Coordinates of C-alpha atoms and ligand atoms in Angstrom, one line a residue:
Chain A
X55 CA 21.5 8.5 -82.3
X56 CA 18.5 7.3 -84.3
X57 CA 15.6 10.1 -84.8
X58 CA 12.7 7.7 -85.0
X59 CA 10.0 8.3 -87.3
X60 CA 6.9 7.1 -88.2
X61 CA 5.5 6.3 -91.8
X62 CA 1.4 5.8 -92.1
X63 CA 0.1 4.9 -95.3
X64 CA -3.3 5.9 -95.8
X65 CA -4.2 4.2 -98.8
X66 CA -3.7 0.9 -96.9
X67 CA -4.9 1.9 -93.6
X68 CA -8.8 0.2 -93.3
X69 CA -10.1 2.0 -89.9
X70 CA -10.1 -1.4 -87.8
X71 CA -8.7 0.8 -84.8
X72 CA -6.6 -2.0 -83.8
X73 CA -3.7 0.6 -83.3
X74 CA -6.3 3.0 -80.6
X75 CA -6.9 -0.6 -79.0
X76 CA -3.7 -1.5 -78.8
X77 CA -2.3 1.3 -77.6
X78 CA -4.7 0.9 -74.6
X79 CA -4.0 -2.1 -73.9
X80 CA 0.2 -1.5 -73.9
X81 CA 0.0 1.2 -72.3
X82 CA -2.9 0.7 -69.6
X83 CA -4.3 4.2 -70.8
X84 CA -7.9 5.3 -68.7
X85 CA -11.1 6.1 -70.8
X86 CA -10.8 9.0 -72.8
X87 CA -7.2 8.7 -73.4
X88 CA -6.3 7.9 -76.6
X89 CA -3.0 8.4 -77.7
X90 CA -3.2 6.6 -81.1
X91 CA -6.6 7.3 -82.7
X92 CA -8.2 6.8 -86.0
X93 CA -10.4 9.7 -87.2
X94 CA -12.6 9.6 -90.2
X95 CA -13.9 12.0 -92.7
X96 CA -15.7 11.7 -95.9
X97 CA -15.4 14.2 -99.1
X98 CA -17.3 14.8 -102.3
X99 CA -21.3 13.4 -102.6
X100 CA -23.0 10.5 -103.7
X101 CA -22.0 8.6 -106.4
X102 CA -18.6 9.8 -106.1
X103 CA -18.3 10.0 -102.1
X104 CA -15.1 8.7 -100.2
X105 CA -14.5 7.7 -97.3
X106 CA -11.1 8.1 -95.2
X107 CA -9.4 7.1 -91.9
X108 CA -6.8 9.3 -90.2
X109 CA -4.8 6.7 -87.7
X110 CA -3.1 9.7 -85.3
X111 CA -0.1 9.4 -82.9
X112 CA 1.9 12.4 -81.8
X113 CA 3.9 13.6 -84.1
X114 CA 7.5 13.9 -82.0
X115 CA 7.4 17.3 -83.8
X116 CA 11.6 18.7 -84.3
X117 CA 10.0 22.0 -83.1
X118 CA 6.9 20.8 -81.1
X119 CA 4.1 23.6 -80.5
X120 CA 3.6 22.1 -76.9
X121 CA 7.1 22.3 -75.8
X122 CA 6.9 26.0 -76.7
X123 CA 4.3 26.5 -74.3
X124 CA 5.2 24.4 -71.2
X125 CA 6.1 27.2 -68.5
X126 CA 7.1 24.1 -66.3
X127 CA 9.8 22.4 -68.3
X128 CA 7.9 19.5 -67.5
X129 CA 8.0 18.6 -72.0
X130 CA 11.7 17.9 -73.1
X131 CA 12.9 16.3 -76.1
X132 CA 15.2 12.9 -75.8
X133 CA 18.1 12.4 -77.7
X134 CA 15.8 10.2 -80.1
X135 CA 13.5 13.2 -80.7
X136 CA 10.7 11.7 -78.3
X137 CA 8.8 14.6 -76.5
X138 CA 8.1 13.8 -73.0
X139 CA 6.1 15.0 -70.4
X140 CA 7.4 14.8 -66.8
X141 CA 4.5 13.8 -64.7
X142 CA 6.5 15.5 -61.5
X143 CA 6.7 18.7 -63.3
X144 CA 3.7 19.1 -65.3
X145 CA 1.0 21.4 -63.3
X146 CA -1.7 20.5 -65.8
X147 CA -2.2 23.6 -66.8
X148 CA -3.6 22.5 -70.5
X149 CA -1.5 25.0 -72.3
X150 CA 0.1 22.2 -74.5
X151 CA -3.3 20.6 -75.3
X152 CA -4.7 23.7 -76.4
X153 CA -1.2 24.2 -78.5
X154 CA -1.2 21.0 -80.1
X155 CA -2.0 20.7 -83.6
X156 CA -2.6 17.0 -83.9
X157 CA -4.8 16.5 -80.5
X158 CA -1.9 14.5 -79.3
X159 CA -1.9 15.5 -75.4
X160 CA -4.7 14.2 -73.5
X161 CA -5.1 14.6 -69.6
X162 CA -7.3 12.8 -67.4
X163 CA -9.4 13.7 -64.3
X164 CA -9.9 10.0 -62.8
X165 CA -9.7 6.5 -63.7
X166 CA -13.3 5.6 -65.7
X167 CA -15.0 1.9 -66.0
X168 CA -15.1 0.7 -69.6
X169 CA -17.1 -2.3 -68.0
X170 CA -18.2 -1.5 -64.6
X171 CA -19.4 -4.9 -62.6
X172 CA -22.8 -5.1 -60.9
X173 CA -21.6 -2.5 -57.8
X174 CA -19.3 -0.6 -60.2
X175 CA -16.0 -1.9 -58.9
X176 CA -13.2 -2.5 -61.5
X177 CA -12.6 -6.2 -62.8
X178 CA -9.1 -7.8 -62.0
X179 CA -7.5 -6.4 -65.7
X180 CA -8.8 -3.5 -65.1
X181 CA -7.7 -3.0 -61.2
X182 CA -4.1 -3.9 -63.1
X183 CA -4.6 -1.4 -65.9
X184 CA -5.4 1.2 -63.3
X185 CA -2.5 0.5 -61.1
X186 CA 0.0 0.5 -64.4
X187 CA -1.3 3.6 -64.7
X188 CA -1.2 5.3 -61.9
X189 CA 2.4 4.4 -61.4
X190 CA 3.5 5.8 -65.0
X191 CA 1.3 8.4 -65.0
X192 CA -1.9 9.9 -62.9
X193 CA -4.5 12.1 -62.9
X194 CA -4.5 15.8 -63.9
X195 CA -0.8 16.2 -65.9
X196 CA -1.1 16.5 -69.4
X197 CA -0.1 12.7 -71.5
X198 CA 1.2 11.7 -74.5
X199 CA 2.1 9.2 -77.0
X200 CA 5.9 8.5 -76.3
X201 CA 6.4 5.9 -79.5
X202 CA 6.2 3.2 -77.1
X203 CA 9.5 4.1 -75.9
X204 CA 10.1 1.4 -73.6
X205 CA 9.2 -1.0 -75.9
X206 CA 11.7 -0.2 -78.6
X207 CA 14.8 0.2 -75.9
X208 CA 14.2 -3.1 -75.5
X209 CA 14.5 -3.9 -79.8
X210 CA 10.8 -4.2 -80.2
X211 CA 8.4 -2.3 -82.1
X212 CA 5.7 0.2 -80.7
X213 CA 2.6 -1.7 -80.0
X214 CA 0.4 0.2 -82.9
X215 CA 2.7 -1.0 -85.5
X216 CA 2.8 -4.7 -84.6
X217 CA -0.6 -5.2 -84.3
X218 CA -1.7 -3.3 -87.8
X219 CA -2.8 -6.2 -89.7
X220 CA -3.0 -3.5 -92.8
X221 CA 0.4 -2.9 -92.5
X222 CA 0.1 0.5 -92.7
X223 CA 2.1 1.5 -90.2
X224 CA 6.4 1.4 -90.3
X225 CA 8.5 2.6 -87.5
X226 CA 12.2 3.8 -87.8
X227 CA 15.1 5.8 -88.2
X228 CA 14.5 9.1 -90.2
X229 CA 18.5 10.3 -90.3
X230 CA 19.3 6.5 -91.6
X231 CA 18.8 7.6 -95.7
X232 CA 18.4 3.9 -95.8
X233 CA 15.7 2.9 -93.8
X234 CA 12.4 1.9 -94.4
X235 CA 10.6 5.0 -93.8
X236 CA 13.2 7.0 -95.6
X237 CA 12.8 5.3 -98.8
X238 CA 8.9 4.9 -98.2
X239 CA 9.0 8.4 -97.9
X240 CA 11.3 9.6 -101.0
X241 CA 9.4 6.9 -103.2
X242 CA 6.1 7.6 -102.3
X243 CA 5.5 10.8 -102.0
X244 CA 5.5 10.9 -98.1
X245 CA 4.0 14.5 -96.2
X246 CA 3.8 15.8 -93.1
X247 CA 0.1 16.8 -92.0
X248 CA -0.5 20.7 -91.5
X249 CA 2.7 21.7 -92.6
X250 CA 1.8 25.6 -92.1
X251 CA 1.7 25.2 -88.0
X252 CA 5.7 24.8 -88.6
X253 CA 6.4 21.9 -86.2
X254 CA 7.7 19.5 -88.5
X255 CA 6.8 16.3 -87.7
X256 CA 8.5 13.1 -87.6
X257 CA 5.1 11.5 -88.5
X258 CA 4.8 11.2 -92.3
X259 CA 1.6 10.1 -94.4
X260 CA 1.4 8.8 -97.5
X261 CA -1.0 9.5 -99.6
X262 CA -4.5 8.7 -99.9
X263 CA -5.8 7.0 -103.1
Chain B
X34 CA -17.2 18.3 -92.0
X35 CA -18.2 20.0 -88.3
X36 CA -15.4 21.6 -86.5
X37 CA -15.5 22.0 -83.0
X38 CA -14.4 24.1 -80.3
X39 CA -12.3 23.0 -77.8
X40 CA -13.5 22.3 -73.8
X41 CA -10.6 22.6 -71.4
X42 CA -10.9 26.1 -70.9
X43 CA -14.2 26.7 -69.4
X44 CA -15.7 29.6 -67.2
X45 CA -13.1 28.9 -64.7
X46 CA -10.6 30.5 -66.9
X47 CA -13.0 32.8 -68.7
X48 CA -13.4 33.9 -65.2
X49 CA -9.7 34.5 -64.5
X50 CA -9.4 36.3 -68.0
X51 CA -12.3 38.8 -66.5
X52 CA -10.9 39.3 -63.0
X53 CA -7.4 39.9 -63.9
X54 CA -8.7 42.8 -66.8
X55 CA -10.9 44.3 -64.5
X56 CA -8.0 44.7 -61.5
X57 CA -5.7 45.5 -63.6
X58 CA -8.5 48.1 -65.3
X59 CA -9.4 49.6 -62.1
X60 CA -6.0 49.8 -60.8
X61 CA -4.9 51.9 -63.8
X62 CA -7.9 54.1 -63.1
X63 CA -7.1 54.5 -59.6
X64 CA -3.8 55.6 -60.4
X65 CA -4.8 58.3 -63.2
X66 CA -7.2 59.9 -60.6
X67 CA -4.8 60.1 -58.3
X68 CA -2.8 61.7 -60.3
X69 CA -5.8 64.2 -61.5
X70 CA -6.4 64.9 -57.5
X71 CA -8.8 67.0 -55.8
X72 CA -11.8 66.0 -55.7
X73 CA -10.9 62.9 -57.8
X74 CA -9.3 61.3 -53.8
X75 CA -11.9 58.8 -53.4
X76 CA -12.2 57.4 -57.3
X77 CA -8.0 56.7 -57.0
X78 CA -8.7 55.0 -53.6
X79 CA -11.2 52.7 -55.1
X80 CA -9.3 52.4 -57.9
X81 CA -6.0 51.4 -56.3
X82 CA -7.9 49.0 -53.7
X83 CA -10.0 47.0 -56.3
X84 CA -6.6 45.7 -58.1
X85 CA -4.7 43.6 -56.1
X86 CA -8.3 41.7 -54.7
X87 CA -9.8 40.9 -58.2
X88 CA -6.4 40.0 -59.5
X89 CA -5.8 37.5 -56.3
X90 CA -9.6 36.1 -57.3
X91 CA -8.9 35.6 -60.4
X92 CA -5.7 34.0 -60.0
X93 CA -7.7 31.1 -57.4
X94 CA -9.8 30.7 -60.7
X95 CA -6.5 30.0 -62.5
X96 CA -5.5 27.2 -59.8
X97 CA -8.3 25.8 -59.7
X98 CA -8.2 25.1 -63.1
X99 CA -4.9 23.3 -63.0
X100 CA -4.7 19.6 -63.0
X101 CA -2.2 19.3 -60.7
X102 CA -2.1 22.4 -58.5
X103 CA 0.3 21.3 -55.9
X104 CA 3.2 22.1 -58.8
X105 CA 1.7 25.7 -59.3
X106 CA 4.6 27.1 -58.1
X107 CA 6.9 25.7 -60.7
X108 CA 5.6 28.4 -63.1
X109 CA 8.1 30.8 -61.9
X110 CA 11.1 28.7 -62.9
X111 CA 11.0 29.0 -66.4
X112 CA 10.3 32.5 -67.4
X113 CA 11.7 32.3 -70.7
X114 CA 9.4 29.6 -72.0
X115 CA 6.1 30.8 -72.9
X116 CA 3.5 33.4 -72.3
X117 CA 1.9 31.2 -69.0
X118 CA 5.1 31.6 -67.5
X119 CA 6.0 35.0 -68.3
X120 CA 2.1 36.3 -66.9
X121 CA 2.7 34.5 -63.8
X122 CA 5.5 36.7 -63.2
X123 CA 3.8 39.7 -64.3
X124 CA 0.6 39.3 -62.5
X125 CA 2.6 38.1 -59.6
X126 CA 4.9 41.6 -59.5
X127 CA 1.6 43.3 -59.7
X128 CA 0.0 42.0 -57.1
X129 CA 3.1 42.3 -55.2
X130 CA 2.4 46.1 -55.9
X131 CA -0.8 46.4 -55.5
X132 CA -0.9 45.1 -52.3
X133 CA 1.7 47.2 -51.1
X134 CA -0.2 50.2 -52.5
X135 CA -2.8 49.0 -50.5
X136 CA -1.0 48.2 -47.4
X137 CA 0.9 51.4 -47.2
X138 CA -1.8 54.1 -48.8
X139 CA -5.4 52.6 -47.4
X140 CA -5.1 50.1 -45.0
X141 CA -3.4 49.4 -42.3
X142 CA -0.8 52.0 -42.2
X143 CA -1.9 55.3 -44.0
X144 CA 2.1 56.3 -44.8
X145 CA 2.0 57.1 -48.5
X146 CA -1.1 59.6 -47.7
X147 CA 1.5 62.7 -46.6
X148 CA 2.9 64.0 -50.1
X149 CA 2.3 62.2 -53.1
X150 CA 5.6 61.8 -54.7
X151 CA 6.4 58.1 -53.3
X152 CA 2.6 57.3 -54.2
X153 CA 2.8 58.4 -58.0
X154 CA 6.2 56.5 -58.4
X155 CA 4.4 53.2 -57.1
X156 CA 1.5 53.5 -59.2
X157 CA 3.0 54.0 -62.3
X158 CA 5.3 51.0 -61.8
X159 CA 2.1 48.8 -60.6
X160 CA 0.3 50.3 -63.6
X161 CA 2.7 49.3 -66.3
X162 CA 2.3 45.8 -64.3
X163 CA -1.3 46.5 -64.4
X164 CA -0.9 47.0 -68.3
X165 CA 1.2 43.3 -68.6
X166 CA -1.7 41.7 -67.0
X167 CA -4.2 43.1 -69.0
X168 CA -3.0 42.7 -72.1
X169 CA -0.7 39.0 -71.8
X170 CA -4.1 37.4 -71.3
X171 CA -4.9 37.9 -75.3
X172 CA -1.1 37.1 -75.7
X173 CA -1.8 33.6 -73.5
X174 CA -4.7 32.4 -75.9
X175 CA -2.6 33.7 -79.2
X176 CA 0.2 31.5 -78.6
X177 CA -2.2 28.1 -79.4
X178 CA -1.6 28.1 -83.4
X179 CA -4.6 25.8 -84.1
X180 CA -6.9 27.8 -83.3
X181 CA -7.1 30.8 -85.6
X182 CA -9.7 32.6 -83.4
X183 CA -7.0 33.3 -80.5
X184 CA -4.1 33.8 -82.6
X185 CA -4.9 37.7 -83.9
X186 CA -3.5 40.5 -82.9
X187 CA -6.8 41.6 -82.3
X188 CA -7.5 39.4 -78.6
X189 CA -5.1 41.5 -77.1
X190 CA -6.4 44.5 -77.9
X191 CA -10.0 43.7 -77.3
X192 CA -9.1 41.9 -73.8
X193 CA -7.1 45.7 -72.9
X194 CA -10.0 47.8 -74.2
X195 CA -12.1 45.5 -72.7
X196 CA -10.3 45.0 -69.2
X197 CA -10.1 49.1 -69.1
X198 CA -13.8 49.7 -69.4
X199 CA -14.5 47.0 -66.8
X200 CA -12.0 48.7 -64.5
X201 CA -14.0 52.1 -64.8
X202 CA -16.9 50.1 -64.3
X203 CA -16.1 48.8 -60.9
X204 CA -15.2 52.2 -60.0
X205 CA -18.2 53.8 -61.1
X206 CA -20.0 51.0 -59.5
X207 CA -18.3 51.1 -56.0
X208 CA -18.3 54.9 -55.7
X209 CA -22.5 54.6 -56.5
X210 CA -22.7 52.1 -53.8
X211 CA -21.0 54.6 -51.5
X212 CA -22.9 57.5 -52.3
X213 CA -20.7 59.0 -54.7
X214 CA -22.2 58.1 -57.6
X215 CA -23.7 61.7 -58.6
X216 CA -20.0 63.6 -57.8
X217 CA -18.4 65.3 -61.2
X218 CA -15.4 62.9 -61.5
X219 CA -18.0 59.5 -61.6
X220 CA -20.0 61.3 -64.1
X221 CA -16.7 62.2 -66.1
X222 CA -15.7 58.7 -65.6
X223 CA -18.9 57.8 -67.0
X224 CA -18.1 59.7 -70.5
X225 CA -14.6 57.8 -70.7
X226 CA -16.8 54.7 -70.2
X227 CA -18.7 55.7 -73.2
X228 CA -15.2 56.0 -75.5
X229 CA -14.3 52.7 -74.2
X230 CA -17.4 51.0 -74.7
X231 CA -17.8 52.3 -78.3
X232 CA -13.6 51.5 -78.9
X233 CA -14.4 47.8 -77.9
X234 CA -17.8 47.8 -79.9
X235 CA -15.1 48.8 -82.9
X236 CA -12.9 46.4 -81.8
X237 CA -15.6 43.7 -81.6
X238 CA -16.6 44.6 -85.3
X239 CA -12.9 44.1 -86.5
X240 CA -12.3 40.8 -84.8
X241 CA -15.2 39.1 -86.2
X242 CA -14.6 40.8 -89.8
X243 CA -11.0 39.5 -89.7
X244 CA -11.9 35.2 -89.6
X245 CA -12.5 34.8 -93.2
X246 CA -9.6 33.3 -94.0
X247 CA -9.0 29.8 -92.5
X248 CA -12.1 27.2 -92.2
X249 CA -11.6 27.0 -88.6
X250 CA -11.6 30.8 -88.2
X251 CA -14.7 30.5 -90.0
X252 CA -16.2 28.2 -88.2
X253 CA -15.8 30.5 -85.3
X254 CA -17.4 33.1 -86.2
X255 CA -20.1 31.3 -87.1
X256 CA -20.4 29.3 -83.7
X257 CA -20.3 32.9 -82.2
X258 CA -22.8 35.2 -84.4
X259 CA -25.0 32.1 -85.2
X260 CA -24.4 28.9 -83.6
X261 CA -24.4 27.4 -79.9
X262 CA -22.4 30.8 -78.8
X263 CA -24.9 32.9 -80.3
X264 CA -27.1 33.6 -77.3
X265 CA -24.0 34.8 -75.1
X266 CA -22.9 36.8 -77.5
X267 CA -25.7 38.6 -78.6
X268 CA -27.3 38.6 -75.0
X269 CA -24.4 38.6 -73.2
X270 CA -21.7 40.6 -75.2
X271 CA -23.9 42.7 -77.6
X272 CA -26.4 43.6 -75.1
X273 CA -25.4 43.8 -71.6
X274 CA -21.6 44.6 -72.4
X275 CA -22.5 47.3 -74.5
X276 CA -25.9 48.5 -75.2
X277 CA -27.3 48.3 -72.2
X278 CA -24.4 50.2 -70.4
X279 CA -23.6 52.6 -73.2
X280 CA -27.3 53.5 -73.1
X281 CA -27.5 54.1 -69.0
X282 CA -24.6 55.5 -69.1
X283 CA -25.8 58.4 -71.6
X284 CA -28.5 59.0 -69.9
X285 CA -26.4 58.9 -66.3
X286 CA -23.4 61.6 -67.7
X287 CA -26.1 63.8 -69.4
X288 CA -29.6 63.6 -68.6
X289 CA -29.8 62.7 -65.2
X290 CA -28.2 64.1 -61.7
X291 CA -28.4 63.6 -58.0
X292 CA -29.2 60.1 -57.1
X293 CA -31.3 58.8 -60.5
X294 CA -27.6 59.6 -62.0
X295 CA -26.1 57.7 -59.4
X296 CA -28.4 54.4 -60.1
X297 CA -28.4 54.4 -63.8
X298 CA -24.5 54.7 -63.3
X299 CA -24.6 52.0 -60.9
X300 CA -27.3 49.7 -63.3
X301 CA -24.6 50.4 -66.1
X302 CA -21.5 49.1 -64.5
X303 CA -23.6 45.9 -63.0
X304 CA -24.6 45.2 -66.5
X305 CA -21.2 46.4 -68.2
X306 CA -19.2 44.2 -65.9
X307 CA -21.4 40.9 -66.4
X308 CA -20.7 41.7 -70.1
X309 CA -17.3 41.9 -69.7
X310 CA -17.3 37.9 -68.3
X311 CA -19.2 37.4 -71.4
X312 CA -16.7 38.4 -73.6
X313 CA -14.1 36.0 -72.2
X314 CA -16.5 33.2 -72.4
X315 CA -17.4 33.9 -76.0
X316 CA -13.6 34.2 -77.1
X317 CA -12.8 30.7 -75.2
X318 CA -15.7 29.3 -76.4
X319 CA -14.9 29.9 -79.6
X320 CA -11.4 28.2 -79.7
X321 CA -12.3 26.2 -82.6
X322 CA -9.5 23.7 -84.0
X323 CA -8.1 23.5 -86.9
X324 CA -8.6 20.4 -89.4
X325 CA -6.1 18.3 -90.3
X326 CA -5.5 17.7 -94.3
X327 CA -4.9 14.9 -96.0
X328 CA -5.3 14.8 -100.1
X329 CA -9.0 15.8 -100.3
X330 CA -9.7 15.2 -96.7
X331 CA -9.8 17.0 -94.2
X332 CA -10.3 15.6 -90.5
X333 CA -12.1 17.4 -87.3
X334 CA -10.5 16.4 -84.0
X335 CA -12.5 14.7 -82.0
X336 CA -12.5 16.0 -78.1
X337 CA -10.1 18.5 -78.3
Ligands
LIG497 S1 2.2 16.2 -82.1 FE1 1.6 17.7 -80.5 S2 2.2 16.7 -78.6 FE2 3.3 15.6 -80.2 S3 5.3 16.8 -80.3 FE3 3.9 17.7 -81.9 S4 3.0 19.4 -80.8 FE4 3.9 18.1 -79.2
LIG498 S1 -0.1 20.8 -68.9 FE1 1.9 20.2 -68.1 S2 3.1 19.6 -69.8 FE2 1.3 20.8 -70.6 S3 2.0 22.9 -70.8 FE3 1.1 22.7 -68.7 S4 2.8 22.2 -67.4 FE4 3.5 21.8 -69.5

């Protein structure tokens, strides 16, 4: 069984956001929900100032903080190392948000209009988006980024990932020593963010310039 | 770099933190004068009735937080996987407890009142429940590993100090509204008050002093002594937790009797237990997350 992996490389990542619209638009997420982000910071002070972006998804930690604290059993691990949530278990407690150390579990209240017409009503890819996603998901259980699961059943890649015109992003197998990301990660240095919250992640970073 | 604190846990769970300390509190209370007797009846019936009602209102907080309540009950199933499993149970056995104290001691059927042996055996099985409850609320919030501010060893022990002096409160506070509140055993009550309240000022001090080490930790403290917390804390906490009440209740335990004792008691509890909310707002409010690192970076989360 593969134990898929992501590799982000920040020194190429540009903070387009493509991958946070993209992910909405795969995956018919409401307002508010982002399951692939990009987060900026800046360090040091004029002349020498940088600036960084931070593209997120959820880590598919081997020992995932969230899991720990689910007192549904509504998060499980697949044999691919995905963590999912179960939306028929989950009581929406927010215990996994609060555990998560990489803001990956987001939970909304209602469907929100990004574009709201004269009266307020939805338009038609909107009324779609919010039919998607009441069917896969709903209001009030906690949701995540599952790698775009469906997606790469079917061969193909997760959304984020095609669209990146960086090409910062690589999807794959982490156990396969010969895979992309493996040897992205042995040659270049790759890391896991926050090591010291001891969740390993099957997310890895390479570095910054 | 701002760090923020997170916003799903709001007053409806600060308020289910508070309810569940203070029955739990005055439960335990209830049960100790019982045990003391005598004159002491009519604190251990307060007690003993306070715990399983503030504990049930609390726990309507706690569902009315969820997202999706209708799959409440599925926190039973699972005790082995985290702390918000293993308090359901614990809070549910007490209540189970407490409302069988109730139910057989006070109303309706006055059976445990002949002989107390049966009576001493249930409260000190509902009180080591009582003790789960009150202390497995600091446990809850240490489990979250981002945020340094919960995860001490310290929560627990505030939230149980805390959670005790609240119960004693309610006590006092119940027994003044009945016209009790210038007997010997509420004025003694008063004095452990005055332990408790200067135990949780302690316990206050070493909290705070213990979040220098992490940025987040840091961060809030800061938020708490001098930021957008501030006024709660200092107002709320500081003052009305435990000036105002340690003050009153001085003055109730030593300088005053008859009835002006029984007001100042009564003024101290009111103030004490609207403190004692405070508290759990200020910790939950303060639940700030930790950055993530990269290289030199390091990134807030945004709407955690
Ligand atoms: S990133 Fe967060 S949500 Fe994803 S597996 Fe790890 S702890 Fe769970
Ligand atoms: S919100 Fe749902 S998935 Fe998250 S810990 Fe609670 S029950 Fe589990």
């Amino acid at each position: 069984m593969p134990r898929y992996g992501f590799v982000i490389d920040l020194k190429r990542c540009y903070g387009c956001y493509s991958c946070q619209v993209t992910c909405k638009a795969a995956n018919h997420t409401p307002k508010g929900i982002d399951w692939a982000r990009c987060v900026p910071a800046e360090t040091g002070t004029y002349p020498t100032a940088l600036r960084q972006m931070l593209p997120l998804v959820c880590q598919q930690c081997r020992e995932p903080a969230c899991k720990e604290v689910c007192p549904t059993g509504a998060t499980s691990q697949d044999e691919n190392g995905i963590v999912l949530v179960d939306k028929n278990l989950c009581m929406g407690c927010k215990a996994c948000i609060m555990a998560c150390p990489y803001g990956a579990r987001q939970t909304a209240e209602k469907w929100q209009t990004y574009f709201p017409d004269a009266d307020g009503g939805l338009d038609p890819y909107e009324a779609y988006a919010k039919k998607e996603w009441e069917k896969t998901h709903g209001y009030g259980m906690a949701t995540k980024c599952d790698y775009c699961k469906d997606r790469v059943s079917e061969g193909r890649l997760p959304a984020c990932v095609e669209s990146c015109p960086a090409k910062a992003r690589h999807f794959g197998d982490l156990d396969d020593p010969e895979s992309e990301i493996s040897i992205l990660i042995r040659r270049e240095y790759g890391f896991q963010l926050n090591p010291e919250f001891g969740t390993d992640p099957a997310c890895f970073y390479l570095p910054p310039r | 770099m701002q760090l923020k604190a997170q916003s799903k846990w709001g007053w409806l769970i600060a308020s289910y933190l508070f309810l569940a300390g203070l029955g739990g509190g005055a439960y335990v209370t209830g049960v100790v004068a019982d045990f003391v007797g005598g004159d002491w009846a009519a604190l251990a019936k307060i007690g003993v009735a306070l715990g399983f009602p503030c504990v049930l209102v609390g726990s309507v907080f706690l569902i009315a937080d969820l997202g999706t309540p209708a799959n409440f009950w599925r926190a039973f199933m699972r005790p082995g996987t985290s702390w918000v499993a293993r308090g359901t149970i614990i809070i549910s056995i007490f209540m189970v407890i407490g409302f069988l104290h109730i139910a057989l001691w006070l109303w309706p059927f006055g059976v445990l009142e002949e002989g107390s042996g049966v009576r001493h055996v249930i409260g000190v099985v509902g009180a080591v429940f009582a003790f789960g409850t009150m202390i497995y609320t600091g446990l809850l919030l240490g489990a979250n590993r981002p945020i340094a501010f919960w995860s001490t060893a310290l929560v627990p022990v505030l939230f149980l100090v805390s959670a005790l002096s609240t119960g004693t409160m309610a006590v006092i506070l119940i027994s003044a509204l009945g016209g009790e509140g210038h007997s010997g055993p509420v004025s003694t009550l008063a004095r452990v008050d005055i332990v408790l309240l200067v135990l949780e000022a302690i316990v206050i001090v070493m909290y705070l002093q213990a979040t220098h080490r992490v940025p987040e930790s840091r961060a809030a403290a800061r938020l708490v002594l001098s930021g957008s917390v501030a006024p709660l804390f200092w107002l709320g906490v500081a003052a009305f937790g435990l000036a105002v009440p340690l003050v009153l209740e001085l003055l109730s335990a030593y300088a005053l009797d008859g009835s002006g004792a029984a007001v100042v008691a009564a003024l101290a509890a009111v103030s004490g237990l609207a403190g004692g909310w405070c508290l759990r707002q200020v910790v939950l409010s303060g639940g700030v997350q930790a950055p993530l690192r990269a290289g030199r970076f390091e990134f807030a989360l945004p709407n955690v």
